[in-house]
Amino acid sequence: MASVFCEAIPLSQRVPRHDNTLLTWFKQHLQRYIILQIVPCLMNPESSQEEARPSVHLENYASWYRSLSQDQGLVFRLTNELREVIPGFDHFKFEMLGEQNRLLKVRFQGTTGDYPSEYRLSDLSDGQRTLIALYTVLVASPAAGENTDTLCLDEPENFLALPEIQPWLVALHDRCSGGEVQALLISHHPELIDYLLASPVGYWFDRECNQPTRVRPISTDDSSGLPISELIARGWLRE
């Protein structure tokens, strides 16, 4: 009896055809997921080429921004956002390091009587670089009516104080409410958890050892009067 062997082709290598339209749609849908765990110390200020997507830890921020900077409207919006949240921020600029390489610098306005200052991206604080990354992700997401991005961010509040992350959360909430983006945030910060659960009902994802993940609604209307973060810390949500 003859045997038939089918070679498995990775999804990324599959070419759209008339007989795999659903698979093509699924592949295109996955490309709208932006998965990030921002590590500011890894954000390389040098770029050898444009890159259309951010890497998981934003190591390629300069190359990603180099691609985004072709859209002057986006640059204008991002610049205005960063001027609001980073004191003294003025604009980005690229410095040539050869035929292909570029160095991303950040220009800060001088105080009264002082000249403006320029810094390499790597010279900024972890908090400043994190804010730059978060607002770039938000501004770079497509507008309503286009393909919707799904932003998956692991602990976006890292390296930031609560007053620094809250304006970004408000902006993200507004865009999600408008149907422009979807967002999945992972956080262990008590105040951030309580802030994100400002609506009456949220959802609790729970998985015990070697068990399937279970999802159930949780509500801020609890007879104990404790915030959700405290209920999580005490393990009472599982009861």
mmCIF file of C-alpha atoms in Angstrom:
data_model
loop_
_atom_site.group_PDB
_atom_site.id
_atom_site.type_symbol
_atom_site.label_atom_id
_atom_site.label_comp_id
_atom_site.label_asym_id
_atom_site.label_seq_id
_atom_site.Cartn_x
_atom_site.Cartn_y
_atom_site.Cartn_z
ATOM 1 C CA MET A 1 0.000 0.000 0.000
ATOM 2 C CA ALA A 2 1.428 3.346 -1.032
ATOM 3 C CA SER A 3 2.088 5.928 1.654
ATOM 4 C CA VAL A 4 1.435 9.616 1.211
ATOM 5 C CA PHE A 5 3.610 12.079 3.089
ATOM 6 C CA CYS A 6 2.455 15.651 3.592
ATOM 7 C CA GLU A 7 5.105 18.180 4.452
ATOM 8 C CA ALA A 8 4.030 20.713 7.053
ATOM 9 C CA ILE A 9 4.611 24.252 5.800
ATOM 10 C CA PRO A 10 5.086 26.982 8.432
ATOM 11 C CA LEU A 11 2.273 29.503 8.455
ATOM 12 C CA SER A 12 4.681 32.347 7.717
ATOM 13 C CA GLN A 13 5.734 30.650 4.459
ATOM 14 C CA ARG A 14 2.282 29.876 3.113
ATOM 15 C CA VAL A 15 1.372 31.752 -0.055
ATOM 16 C CA PRO A 16 -2.225 33.013 -0.457
ATOM 17 C CA ARG A 17 -4.231 30.813 -2.824
ATOM 18 C CA HIS A 18 -7.876 30.377 -3.744
ATOM 19 C CA ASP A 19 -8.070 27.225 -1.606
ATOM 20 C CA ASN A 20 -6.639 28.689 1.612
ATOM 21 C CA THR A 21 -8.527 31.965 1.978
ATOM 22 C CA LEU A 22 -9.422 31.313 5.628
ATOM 23 C CA LEU A 23 -5.830 30.468 6.470
ATOM 24 C CA THR A 24 -4.693 33.622 4.688
ATOM 25 C CA TRP A 25 -7.204 35.684 6.675
ATOM 26 C CA PHE A 26 -5.937 34.097 9.915
ATOM 27 C CA LYS A 27 -2.329 34.871 8.995
ATOM 28 C CA GLN A 28 -3.183 38.487 8.204
ATOM 29 C CA HIS A 29 -5.139 38.764 11.460
ATOM 30 C CA LEU A 30 -2.157 37.524 13.483
ATOM 31 C CA GLN A 31 -0.025 40.223 11.887
ATOM 32 C CA ARG A 32 -2.235 42.827 13.577
ATOM 33 C CA TYR A 33 -1.091 41.624 17.014
ATOM 34 C CA ILE A 34 1.585 43.820 18.592
ATOM 35 C CA ILE A 35 3.166 41.906 21.491
ATOM 36 C CA LEU A 36 5.527 43.900 23.682
ATOM 37 C CA GLN A 37 7.489 43.647 26.885
ATOM 38 C CA ILE A 38 9.309 46.963 26.885
ATOM 39 C CA VAL A 39 12.907 46.812 28.126
ATOM 40 C CA PRO A 40 14.196 50.394 27.765
ATOM 41 C CA CYS A 41 17.865 49.561 28.319
ATOM 42 C CA LEU A 42 17.745 47.396 25.174
ATOM 43 C CA MET A 43 16.374 50.151 22.912
ATOM 44 C CA ASN A 44 19.222 50.563 20.432
ATOM 45 C CA PRO A 45 19.686 54.171 19.214
ATOM 46 C CA GLU A 46 21.336 53.003 15.971
ATOM 47 C CA SER A 47 19.553 51.823 12.849
ATOM 48 C CA SER A 48 20.914 50.186 9.718
ATOM 49 C CA GLN A 49 17.559 49.935 7.942
ATOM 50 C CA GLU A 50 13.841 50.603 8.283
ATOM 51 C CA GLU A 51 11.758 47.972 10.083
ATOM 52 C CA ALA A 52 7.980 47.883 9.767
ATOM 53 C CA ARG A 53 7.225 46.232 13.123
ATOM 54 C CA PRO A 54 8.537 46.667 16.663
ATOM 55 C CA SER A 55 10.432 43.794 18.231
ATOM 56 C CA VAL A 56 9.135 42.312 21.476
ATOM 57 C CA HIS A 57 11.553 44.223 23.719
ATOM 58 C CA LEU A 58 11.790 47.293 21.419
ATOM 59 C CA GLU A 59 15.467 46.677 20.691
ATOM 60 C CA ASN A 60 14.758 47.909 17.160
ATOM 61 C CA TYR A 61 12.990 51.117 18.190
ATOM 62 C CA ALA A 62 15.256 53.355 16.079
ATOM 63 C CA SER A 63 14.695 51.214 12.980
ATOM 64 C CA TRP A 64 10.952 51.046 13.635
ATOM 65 C CA TYR A 65 10.719 54.805 14.129
ATOM 66 C CA ARG A 66 12.812 55.254 10.989
ATOM 67 C CA SER A 67 10.047 53.470 9.087
ATOM 68 C CA LEU A 68 7.254 55.358 10.860
ATOM 69 C CA SER A 69 8.942 58.704 10.203
ATOM 70 C CA GLN A 70 8.036 58.422 6.521
ATOM 71 C CA ASP A 71 4.534 59.438 7.643
ATOM 72 C CA GLN A 72 4.929 63.098 8.593
ATOM 73 C CA GLY A 73 1.410 63.263 10.006
ATOM 74 C CA LEU A 74 2.245 60.463 12.420
ATOM 75 C CA VAL A 75 5.497 62.176 13.411
ATOM 76 C CA PHE A 76 3.579 65.390 14.102
ATOM 77 C CA ARG A 77 1.036 63.602 16.328
ATOM 78 C CA LEU A 78 3.703 61.653 18.200
ATOM 79 C CA THR A 79 5.823 64.760 18.751
ATOM 80 C CA ASN A 80 2.869 66.629 20.230
ATOM 81 C CA GLU A 81 1.998 63.709 22.515
ATOM 82 C CA LEU A 82 5.560 63.416 23.815
ATOM 83 C CA ARG A 83 5.818 67.155 24.411
ATOM 84 C CA GLU A 84 2.861 66.801 26.768
ATOM 85 C CA VAL A 85 4.298 63.957 28.855
ATOM 86 C CA ILE A 86 8.098 64.410 28.792
ATOM 87 C CA PRO A 87 9.243 67.788 30.162
ATOM 88 C CA GLY A 88 11.424 69.628 27.674
ATOM 89 C CA PHE A 89 10.970 67.142 24.828
ATOM 90 C CA ASP A 90 11.136 68.884 21.453
ATOM 91 C CA HIS A 91 11.625 66.384 18.630
ATOM 92 C CA PHE A 92 13.519 63.389 17.254
ATOM 93 C CA LYS A 93 16.291 63.659 14.704
ATOM 94 C CA PHE A 94 18.459 61.173 12.831
ATOM 95 C CA GLU A 95 22.192 61.692 12.512
ATOM 96 C CA MET A 96 24.002 59.961 9.657
ATOM 97 C CA LEU A 97 26.605 57.371 10.666
ATOM 98 C CA GLY A 98 27.482 56.321 7.149
ATOM 99 C CA GLU A 99 25.680 55.479 3.958
ATOM 100 C CA GLN A 100 22.982 53.350 5.608
ATOM 101 C CA ASN A 101 23.329 53.703 9.373
ATOM 102 C CA ARG A 102 21.501 56.342 11.363
ATOM 103 C CA LEU A 103 21.694 57.429 15.011
ATOM 104 C CA LEU A 104 18.434 58.429 16.691
ATOM 105 C CA LYS A 105 18.759 61.503 18.878
ATOM 106 C CA VAL A 106 16.266 63.382 21.013
ATOM 107 C CA ARG A 107 16.310 67.163 21.185
ATOM 108 C CA PHE A 108 15.239 68.904 24.383
ATOM 109 C CA GLN A 109 14.344 72.554 24.671
ATOM 110 C CA GLY A 110 16.699 74.626 26.763
ATOM 111 C CA THR A 111 15.550 76.494 29.817
ATOM 112 C CA THR A 112 15.541 80.287 29.772
ATOM 113 C CA GLY A 113 18.853 81.470 28.366
ATOM 114 C CA ASP A 114 20.134 77.950 27.647
ATOM 115 C CA TYR A 115 20.684 76.326 24.288
ATOM 116 C CA PRO A 116 18.693 73.210 23.331
ATOM 117 C CA SER A 117 20.358 69.892 24.127
ATOM 118 C CA GLU A 118 20.547 66.692 22.108
ATOM 119 C CA TYR A 119 20.883 63.206 23.541
ATOM 120 C CA ARG A 120 21.211 59.761 22.076
ATOM 121 C CA LEU A 121 18.125 57.657 22.712
ATOM 122 C CA SER A 122 20.256 55.455 24.962
ATOM 123 C CA ASP A 123 21.189 58.472 27.124
ATOM 124 C CA LEU A 124 17.606 58.998 28.279
ATOM 125 C CA SER A 125 16.262 57.558 31.508
ATOM 126 C CA ASP A 126 14.408 54.243 31.532
ATOM 127 C CA GLY A 127 11.185 56.108 32.274
ATOM 128 C CA GLN A 128 11.616 58.514 29.356
ATOM 129 C CA ARG A 129 12.343 55.685 26.934
ATOM 130 C CA THR A 130 9.342 53.729 28.220
ATOM 131 C CA LEU A 131 7.046 56.711 27.649
ATOM 132 C CA ILE A 132 8.469 57.147 24.152
ATOM 133 C CA ALA A 133 7.783 53.481 23.395
ATOM 134 C CA LEU A 134 4.241 53.477 24.824
ATOM 135 C CA TYR A 135 3.101 56.607 23.012
ATOM 136 C CA THR A 136 4.695 55.472 19.766
ATOM 137 C CA VAL A 137 2.772 52.200 19.965
ATOM 138 C CA LEU A 138 -0.448 54.092 20.577
ATOM 139 C CA VAL A 139 0.035 56.712 17.862
ATOM 140 C CA ALA A 140 1.259 54.149 15.319
ATOM 141 C CA SER A 141 -1.887 52.018 15.636
ATOM 142 C CA PRO A 142 -4.227 52.470 12.661
ATOM 143 C CA ALA A 143 -7.140 54.869 12.804
ATOM 144 C CA ALA A 144 -10.745 53.733 13.152
ATOM 145 C CA GLY A 145 -12.100 52.061 10.049
ATOM 146 C CA GLU A 146 -8.796 50.420 9.151
ATOM 147 C CA ASN A 147 -7.485 47.037 10.285
ATOM 148 C CA THR A 148 -7.619 47.067 14.063
ATOM 149 C CA ASP A 149 -4.450 46.340 16.013
ATOM 150 C CA THR A 150 -4.506 44.209 19.135
ATOM 151 C CA LEU A 151 -1.940 45.497 21.608
ATOM 152 C CA CYS A 152 -0.583 42.948 24.079
ATOM 153 C CA LEU A 153 1.659 44.599 26.660
ATOM 154 C CA ASP A 154 3.370 42.966 29.589
ATOM 155 C CA GLU A 155 3.494 45.312 32.591
ATOM 156 C CA PRO A 156 3.485 48.640 30.716
ATOM 157 C CA GLU A 157 3.781 50.483 34.046
ATOM 158 C CA ASN A 158 7.338 49.234 34.617
ATOM 159 C CA PHE A 159 9.846 52.080 35.075
ATOM 160 C CA LEU A 160 7.002 54.597 35.491
ATOM 161 C CA ALA A 161 5.215 56.236 38.402
ATOM 162 C CA LEU A 162 1.429 55.969 38.457
ATOM 163 C CA PRO A 163 0.916 59.651 37.446
ATOM 164 C CA GLU A 164 3.095 58.967 34.385
ATOM 165 C CA ILE A 165 1.247 55.856 33.209
ATOM 166 C CA GLN A 166 -2.296 57.090 33.898
ATOM 167 C CA PRO A 167 -2.517 59.590 30.996
ATOM 168 C CA TRP A 168 -1.410 56.837 28.631
ATOM 169 C CA LEU A 169 -4.021 54.467 30.071
ATOM 170 C CA VAL A 170 -6.706 57.121 29.577
ATOM 171 C CA ALA A 171 -5.615 57.601 25.956
ATOM 172 C CA LEU A 172 -5.574 53.835 25.407
ATOM 173 C CA HIS A 173 -9.030 53.480 26.969
ATOM 174 C CA ASP A 174 -10.384 56.207 24.673
ATOM 175 C CA ARG A 175 -9.021 54.468 21.584
ATOM 176 C CA CYS A 176 -10.356 51.101 22.712
ATOM 177 C CA SER A 177 -13.768 52.627 23.420
ATOM 178 C CA GLY A 178 -13.762 54.106 19.925
ATOM 179 C CA GLY A 179 -13.088 50.705 18.382
ATOM 180 C CA GLU A 180 -9.710 51.777 17.031
ATOM 181 C CA VAL A 181 -7.599 49.232 18.919
ATOM 182 C CA GLN A 182 -7.969 46.314 21.269
ATOM 183 C CA ALA A 183 -5.656 45.880 24.232
ATOM 184 C CA LEU A 184 -4.579 43.109 26.562
ATOM 185 C CA LEU A 185 -2.496 44.356 29.490
ATOM 186 C CA ILE A 186 -0.710 42.223 32.059
ATOM 187 C CA SER A 187 -0.018 43.888 35.385
ATOM 188 C CA HIS A 188 0.822 43.026 38.977
ATOM 189 C CA HIS A 189 0.598 46.630 40.157
ATOM 190 C CA PRO A 190 -2.261 46.942 42.704
ATOM 191 C CA GLU A 191 -3.236 50.506 41.808
ATOM 192 C CA LEU A 192 -3.131 49.733 38.101
ATOM 193 C CA ILE A 193 -5.328 46.664 38.562
ATOM 194 C CA ASP A 194 -7.900 48.732 40.447
ATOM 195 C CA TYR A 195 -7.711 51.481 37.827
ATOM 196 C CA LEU A 196 -8.257 49.064 34.947
ATOM 197 C CA LEU A 197 -11.263 47.608 36.732
ATOM 198 C CA ALA A 198 -12.982 50.961 37.037
ATOM 199 C CA SER A 199 -15.922 49.560 35.061
ATOM 200 C CA PRO A 200 -18.458 47.507 37.059
ATOM 201 C CA VAL A 201 -17.451 44.113 35.649
ATOM 202 C CA GLY A 202 -14.155 42.629 34.512
ATOM 203 C CA TYR A 203 -12.940 39.104 33.804
ATOM 204 C CA TRP A 204 -10.689 36.907 35.893
ATOM 205 C CA PHE A 205 -8.445 34.378 34.115
ATOM 206 C CA ASP A 206 -7.393 31.622 36.492
ATOM 207 C CA ARG A 207 -5.332 28.499 35.924
ATOM 208 C CA GLU A 208 -4.239 26.092 38.611
ATOM 209 C CA CYS A 209 -1.485 23.521 38.141
ATOM 210 C CA ASN A 210 -2.129 21.210 35.157
ATOM 211 C CA GLN A 211 -5.652 22.555 34.774
ATOM 212 C CA PRO A 212 -7.333 24.451 31.917
ATOM 213 C CA THR A 213 -7.690 28.208 32.130
ATOM 214 C CA ARG A 214 -11.074 29.270 33.457
ATOM 215 C CA VAL A 215 -12.641 32.654 32.827
ATOM 216 C CA ARG A 216 -15.331 34.205 34.960
ATOM 217 C CA PRO A 217 -16.641 37.720 35.531
ATOM 218 C CA ILE A 218 -15.556 39.642 38.605
ATOM 219 C CA SER A 219 -17.200 42.752 39.955
ATOM 220 C CA THR A 220 -16.099 45.747 41.979
ATOM 221 C CA ASP A 221 -19.333 45.342 43.936
ATOM 222 C CA ASP A 222 -17.922 43.194 46.737
ATOM 223 C CA SER A 223 -19.453 42.953 50.203
ATOM 224 C CA SER A 224 -16.027 43.037 51.859
ATOM 225 C CA GLY A 225 -15.422 46.592 50.653
ATOM 226 C CA LEU A 226 -11.873 45.659 49.635
ATOM 227 C CA PRO A 227 -10.417 46.666 46.266
ATOM 228 C CA ILE A 228 -9.938 43.969 43.645
ATOM 229 C CA SER A 229 -6.157 44.087 44.042
ATOM 230 C CA GLU A 230 -6.493 43.227 47.741
ATOM 231 C CA LEU A 231 -8.909 40.380 46.996
ATOM 232 C CA ILE A 232 -6.352 39.004 44.536
ATOM 233 C CA ALA A 233 -3.522 39.356 47.061
ATOM 234 C CA ARG A 234 -5.528 37.454 49.690
ATOM 235 C CA GLY A 235 -6.594 34.755 47.231
ATOM 236 C CA TRP A 236 -10.270 35.403 47.903
ATOM 237 C CA LEU A 237 -11.253 35.590 44.236
ATOM 238 C CA ARG A 238 -10.805 31.829 44.023
ATOM 239 C CA GLU A 239 -13.224 31.157 46.840
#
